[in-house]
Short mmCIF file of C-alpha atoms in Angstrom, two decimals:
data_model
loop_
_atom_site.label_atom_id
_atom_site.label_comp_id
_atom_site.label_asym_id
_atom_site.label_seq_id
_atom_site.Cartn_x
_atom_site.Cartn_y
_atom_site.Cartn_z
CA UNK A 1 11.15 16.04 31.08
CA UNK A 2 7.25 15.90 30.54
CA UNK A 3 7.70 17.01 27.04
CA UNK A 4 10.32 14.49 26.27
CA UNK A 5 8.05 11.65 27.61
CA UNK A 6 5.00 13.03 25.71
CA UNK A 7 6.95 13.07 22.37
CA UNK A 8 8.20 9.44 23.20
CA UNK A 9 4.38 8.28 23.67
CA UNK A 10 3.56 10.03 20.16
CA UNK A 11 6.24 7.76 18.53
CA UNK A 12 5.67 4.65 20.39
CA UNK A 13 4.45 1.73 18.05
CA UNK A 14 0.94 1.02 18.59
CA UNK A 15 -0.19 -2.46 20.05
CA UNK A 16 -2.70 -2.48 17.12
CA UNK A 17 0.07 -2.31 14.63
CA UNK A 18 2.20 -5.04 16.54
CA UNK A 19 -0.95 -7.27 16.73
CA UNK A 20 -1.25 -6.99 12.92
CA UNK A 21 2.31 -7.71 12.54
CA UNK A 22 1.96 -10.75 14.65
CA UNK A 23 -0.93 -12.05 12.54
CA UNK A 24 1.45 -11.58 9.39
CA UNK A 25 4.25 -13.44 11.04
CA UNK A 26 2.10 -16.37 12.33
CA UNK A 27 0.08 -16.65 9.05
CA UNK A 28 3.25 -16.38 7.16
CA UNK A 29 4.77 -19.23 9.00
CA UNK A 30 1.67 -21.34 8.54
CA UNK A 31 1.97 -20.74 4.85
CA UNK A 32 5.68 -21.68 4.67
CA UNK A 33 5.41 -24.77 6.86
CA UNK A 34 2.23 -26.08 5.18
CA UNK A 35 0.90 -26.27 8.88
CA UNK A 36 -2.50 -24.84 8.13
CA UNK A 37 -5.40 -27.27 7.33
CA UNK A 38 -6.79 -24.72 4.94
CA UNK A 39 -3.67 -23.22 2.99
CA UNK A 40 -6.08 -20.98 1.03
CA UNK A 41 -7.14 -19.27 4.42
CA UNK A 42 -3.58 -19.04 5.65
CA UNK A 43 -2.63 -17.17 2.52
CA UNK A 44 -5.80 -14.89 2.93
CA UNK A 45 -4.66 -13.98 6.24
CA UNK A 46 -1.10 -13.54 5.49
CA UNK A 47 -1.74 -11.51 2.52
CA UNK A 48 -4.19 -9.29 3.93
CA UNK A 49 -2.27 -8.67 7.12
CA UNK A 50 0.91 -7.89 5.21
CA UNK A 51 -1.34 -5.59 3.03
CA UNK A 52 -2.48 -3.72 6.00
CA UNK A 53 1.09 -3.55 7.23
CA UNK A 54 2.10 -1.95 4.03
CA UNK A 55 -0.89 0.55 4.41
CA UNK A 56 0.40 1.64 7.72
CA UNK A 57 3.99 2.03 6.36
CA UNK A 58 2.62 4.20 3.57
CA UNK A 59 0.97 6.43 5.89
CA UNK A 60 3.91 6.45 8.39
CA UNK A 61 6.14 7.49 5.64
CA UNK A 62 4.00 10.40 4.71
CA UNK A 63 3.97 11.56 8.45
CA UNK A 64 7.58 10.95 8.92
CA UNK A 65 8.76 13.03 6.14
CA UNK A 66 6.16 15.71 6.93
CA UNK A 67 7.61 15.80 10.62
CA UNK A 68 11.12 16.45 9.03
CA UNK A 69 9.64 18.93 6.66
CA UNK A 70 8.37 21.12 9.51
CA UNK A 71 4.77 19.82 10.44
CA UNK A 72 5.47 18.93 14.06
CA UNK A 73 1.76 18.23 14.61
CA UNK A 74 1.76 14.73 13.05
CA UNK A 75 2.87 13.13 16.22
CA UNK A 76 0.02 14.56 18.35
CA UNK A 77 -2.32 12.94 15.64
CA UNK A 78 -0.97 9.66 16.36
CA UNK A 79 0.30 9.12 12.77
CA UNK A 80 3.84 8.18 14.00
CA UNK A 81 2.53 5.23 15.99
CA UNK A 82 1.45 3.23 12.85
CA UNK A 83 -1.84 2.83 14.32
CA UNK A 84 -4.37 2.48 11.29
CA UNK A 85 -6.91 3.60 13.73
CA UNK A 86 -5.38 7.00 13.91
CA UNK A 87 -6.05 7.89 10.22
CA UNK A 88 -8.38 10.74 9.51
CA UNK A 89 -10.33 8.61 6.98
CA UNK A 90 -9.81 5.06 8.14
CA UNK A 91 -12.39 4.09 5.24
CA UNK A 92 -10.14 5.36 2.63
CA UNK A 93 -7.02 4.47 4.11
CA UNK A 94 -7.67 0.92 5.33
CA UNK A 95 -11.14 -0.55 4.75
CA UNK A 96 -11.63 0.25 1.16
CA UNK A 97 -8.11 -0.97 0.08
CA UNK A 98 -8.69 -4.09 1.93
CA UNK A 99 -12.17 -4.51 0.49
CA UNK A 100 -10.74 -4.08 -3.26
CA UNK A 101 -8.22 -6.59 -2.44
CA UNK A 102 -10.66 -9.08 -1.51
CA UNK A 103 -13.31 -8.28 -4.28
CA UNK A 104 -10.98 -7.44 -7.09
CA UNK A 105 -7.53 -8.27 -6.20
CA UNK A 106 -5.99 -4.85 -6.86
CA UNK A 107 -3.74 -2.76 -4.71
CA UNK A 108 -5.96 0.35 -4.26
CA UNK A 109 -4.01 3.27 -2.84
CA UNK A 110 -5.37 4.84 0.33
CA UNK A 111 -4.39 8.21 1.80
CA UNK A 112 -5.56 9.94 4.82
CA UNK A 113 -2.81 11.62 6.74
CA UNK A 114 -3.48 15.17 7.26
CA UNK A 115 -0.38 17.39 6.85
CA UNK A 116 -0.41 21.07 7.97
CA UNK A 117 1.24 22.23 4.61
CA UNK A 118 1.57 25.80 6.07
CA UNK A 119 4.10 24.55 8.52
CA UNK A 120 6.01 23.17 5.61
CA UNK A 121 8.12 25.48 3.50
CA UNK A 122 9.99 24.58 0.22
CA UNK A 123 8.50 22.88 -2.94
CA UNK A 124 10.75 20.01 -2.63
CA UNK A 125 9.66 19.27 0.81
CA UNK A 126 5.99 19.13 -0.20
CA UNK A 127 6.88 17.07 -3.18
CA UNK A 128 8.84 14.69 -0.89
CA UNK A 129 6.00 14.35 1.50
CA UNK A 130 3.51 13.10 -1.20
CA UNK A 131 6.09 10.84 -2.81
CA UNK A 132 6.90 9.16 0.70
CA UNK A 133 3.87 6.95 0.75
CA UNK A 134 4.26 5.32 -2.78
CA UNK A 135 7.81 4.99 -2.40
CA UNK A 136 7.20 3.03 0.97
CA UNK A 137 4.95 0.64 -1.59
CA UNK A 138 7.76 0.55 -3.98
CA UNK A 139 10.26 -0.58 -1.09
CA UNK A 140 7.75 -3.18 0.10
CA UNK A 141 7.42 -4.47 -3.51
CA UNK A 142 11.25 -4.71 -3.69
CA UNK A 143 11.49 -6.92 -0.54
CA UNK A 144 8.46 -9.14 -2.02
CA UNK A 145 10.04 -9.50 -5.46
CA UNK A 146 13.88 -9.83 -4.31
CA UNK A 147 13.67 -13.59 -3.82
CA UNK A 148 12.44 -13.90 -7.48
CA UNK A 149 15.11 -11.67 -9.38
CA UNK A 150 17.85 -12.89 -6.95
CA UNK A 151 17.02 -16.49 -7.77
CA UNK A 152 16.76 -17.14 -4.29
CA UNK A 153 13.68 -19.49 -4.21
CA UNK A 154 15.29 -22.88 -3.89
CA UNK A 155 13.66 -24.65 -0.93
CA UNK A 156 10.87 -21.85 -0.63
CA UNK A 157 7.59 -23.78 -0.61
CA UNK A 158 5.25 -23.13 -3.72
CA UNK A 159 2.53 -21.75 -1.51
CA UNK A 160 4.66 -19.31 -0.01
CA UNK A 161 6.03 -18.09 -3.46
CA UNK A 162 2.38 -17.79 -4.69
CA UNK A 163 1.50 -15.71 -1.77
CA UNK A 164 4.68 -13.61 -1.99
CA UNK A 165 4.02 -13.10 -5.84
CA UNK A 166 0.19 -11.86 -5.30
CA UNK A 167 1.49 -9.48 -2.53
CA UNK A 168 4.08 -8.04 -4.83
CA UNK A 169 1.25 -7.62 -7.48
CA UNK A 170 -0.61 -5.49 -5.02
CA UNK A 171 2.29 -3.47 -4.20
CA UNK A 172 3.16 -2.63 -7.72
CA UNK A 173 -0.45 -1.80 -8.56
CA UNK A 174 -0.79 0.42 -5.35
CA UNK A 175 2.43 2.28 -6.19
CA UNK A 176 1.69 3.00 -9.93
CA UNK A 177 -1.87 4.06 -9.25
CA UNK A 178 -0.90 6.39 -6.29
CA UNK A 179 2.00 7.88 -8.51
CA UNK A 180 -0.53 9.00 -11.17
CA UNK A 181 -0.60 12.81 -11.40
CA UNK A 182 -4.46 12.85 -10.72
CA UNK A 183 -5.93 15.24 -8.25
CA UNK A 184 -6.41 13.36 -5.12
CA UNK A 185 -3.69 10.91 -5.50
CA UNK A 186 0.10 11.16 -4.12
CA UNK A 187 1.34 11.74 -7.71
CA UNK A 188 -0.70 14.97 -8.06
CA UNK A 189 0.82 15.96 -4.73
CA UNK A 190 4.39 15.55 -6.08
CA UNK A 191 3.89 17.93 -9.05
CA UNK A 192 1.26 20.34 -7.40
CA UNK A 193 3.85 22.61 -5.69
CA UNK A 194 5.44 23.29 -9.05
CA UNK A 195 2.12 24.42 -10.69
CA UNK A 196 1.08 28.09 -11.05
CA UNK A 197 -1.32 29.30 -8.71
CA UNK A 198 -3.84 29.68 -11.55
CA UNK A 199 -3.61 26.19 -12.66
CA UNK A 200 -3.99 24.90 -8.92
CA UNK A 201 -7.03 27.06 -8.51
CA UNK A 202 -8.70 25.71 -11.58
CA UNK A 203 -7.78 21.99 -10.61
CA UNK A 204 -8.81 22.37 -6.93
CA UNK A 205 -12.73 21.97 -7.42
CA UNK A 206 -11.84 18.41 -9.00
CA UNK A 207 -9.44 17.18 -6.39
CA UNK A 208 -12.19 15.41 -4.20
CA UNK A 209 -13.30 13.39 -7.08
CA UNK A 210 -9.90 12.33 -8.76
CA UNK A 211 -9.58 9.23 -6.59
CA UNK A 212 -12.99 7.91 -7.75
CA UNK A 213 -12.55 8.94 -11.50
CA UNK A 214 -9.33 6.64 -11.55
CA UNK A 215 -11.40 3.73 -10.16
CA UNK A 216 -14.11 4.36 -12.74
CA UNK A 217 -11.60 4.27 -15.55
CA UNK A 218 -10.31 1.07 -14.46
CA UNK A 219 -13.64 -0.47 -15.51
CA UNK A 220 -13.10 0.65 -19.02
CA UNK A 221 -11.81 -2.35 -20.89
CA UNK A 222 -9.03 -0.31 -22.99
CA UNK A 223 -7.75 1.65 -19.83
CA UNK A 224 -7.85 -1.68 -17.71
CA UNK A 225 -6.03 -3.70 -20.33
CA UNK A 226 -3.33 -1.15 -20.74
CA UNK A 227 -2.86 -0.66 -16.89
CA UNK A 228 -2.56 -4.13 -16.29
CA UNK A 229 -0.26 -4.80 -19.18
CA UNK A 230 2.01 -2.35 -17.79
CA UNK A 231 1.97 -4.27 -14.28
CA UNK A 232 2.55 -7.50 -16.03
CA UNK A 233 5.37 -6.24 -17.88
CA UNK A 234 6.97 -4.73 -14.75
CA UNK A 235 6.54 -7.97 -12.85
CA UNK A 236 7.93 -10.14 -15.54
CA UNK A 237 10.96 -7.84 -15.77
CA UNK A 238 11.36 -8.55 -11.93
CA UNK A 239 11.11 -12.32 -12.76
CA UNK A 240 7.90 -12.78 -10.83
CA UNK A 241 6.02 -15.58 -13.02
CA UNK A 242 2.57 -14.84 -14.20
CA UNK A 243 1.72 -18.32 -12.82
CA UNK A 244 2.67 -17.53 -9.42
CA UNK A 245 0.71 -14.43 -9.22
CA UNK A 246 -2.50 -16.14 -10.68
CA UNK A 247 -2.11 -19.04 -8.22
CA UNK A 248 -1.61 -16.61 -5.45
CA UNK A 249 -4.66 -14.67 -6.29
CA UNK A 250 -6.69 -18.02 -6.41
CA UNK A 251 -5.39 -19.40 -3.16
CA UNK A 252 -6.27 -15.84 -1.71
CA UNK A 253 -9.82 -16.35 -2.42
CA UNK A 254 -10.18 -19.58 -0.54
CA UNK A 255 -13.85 -19.39 -0.72
CA UNK A 256 -13.67 -20.32 -4.54
CA UNK A 257 -12.49 -23.56 -6.02
CA UNK A 258 -8.70 -23.38 -6.39
CA UNK A 259 -7.45 -24.86 -9.81
CA UNK A 260 -5.63 -28.07 -9.23
CA UNK A 261 -2.11 -26.89 -10.64
CA UNK A 262 -2.14 -24.25 -7.97
CA UNK A 263 -2.37 -26.73 -5.23
CA UNK A 264 1.38 -27.31 -4.08
CA UNK A 265 0.49 -30.48 -2.21
#
C-alpha cells in the first residue's frame, strides 16, 4: 500500500506546473478577449508561459518514454510531475530557452532529464526516448498551427492569431534544432544507439560542446539564413502567414514600439 501511494506521489502533477498552466490560460483569455490594457504584455505572458509548458511536456515525454523503456528511477527524480524545478539542469532546460525567446525570438531546445541508460535495453527504446522530447514539440506545433491549415480562424481575434503564429514558430524551431544529429542534442541520441562503439568513443569528448556549437553556427549569416528559410518554408506549407509570425514576435516584445499594422485595434 505504501509503495502504491509513493508511486502515485511521484506522478502527481506539480502545483508549479499547474500555476504556469493557469497563467497561460488567464493570459490567453486576456489576449483573446482584448481585455488587457497592454495587449503586448498579455501576449508576452501568454507566449512565455505556453513556451515553459511546452518545455515541461518535452522533458516529461523523455521521462515517460524512459519509464516504459525500463528506467523506473525517473519517478523518484520528480520527472513525471511536470515540475520544471525538478530537472537536473534548470538553466539549460528552462532559463536559457526562455532567455533566448525573449532576446532572440528563437525556440532553443532544452534538455536535462537524466535517464539511466543501463536500465534500458534495446536500441529502438534508446532512440525513442531521445525522440520523444522533440516529438512533443512537434505535437505542440500541430496544435498551434491547426487553426491555420484547417481554415478555422473565422472569429479568432487578430492579436490571438499573431500570438499563436509566433508560438508555432518557436515550437517548430525547437523541434528542428533538437532533431539535428549533433552530440548533446536529441537528434544525436536517436542515432547514437546505431553507431559502432569506435565511432561513439571518438564523438564522446565533443558531446558537451555540441549544443553551444549549434548556437554559435546560428550566428553565421549563411547558416542562419538557410535554417530560417527552412522554418519559413515549413510554416508557409502549414498556412501560417509570415505577417502573423512577424506581428506576434513584435507584440511579444512589448517593451519595443509595435508597428501600427500589427495593432489589431
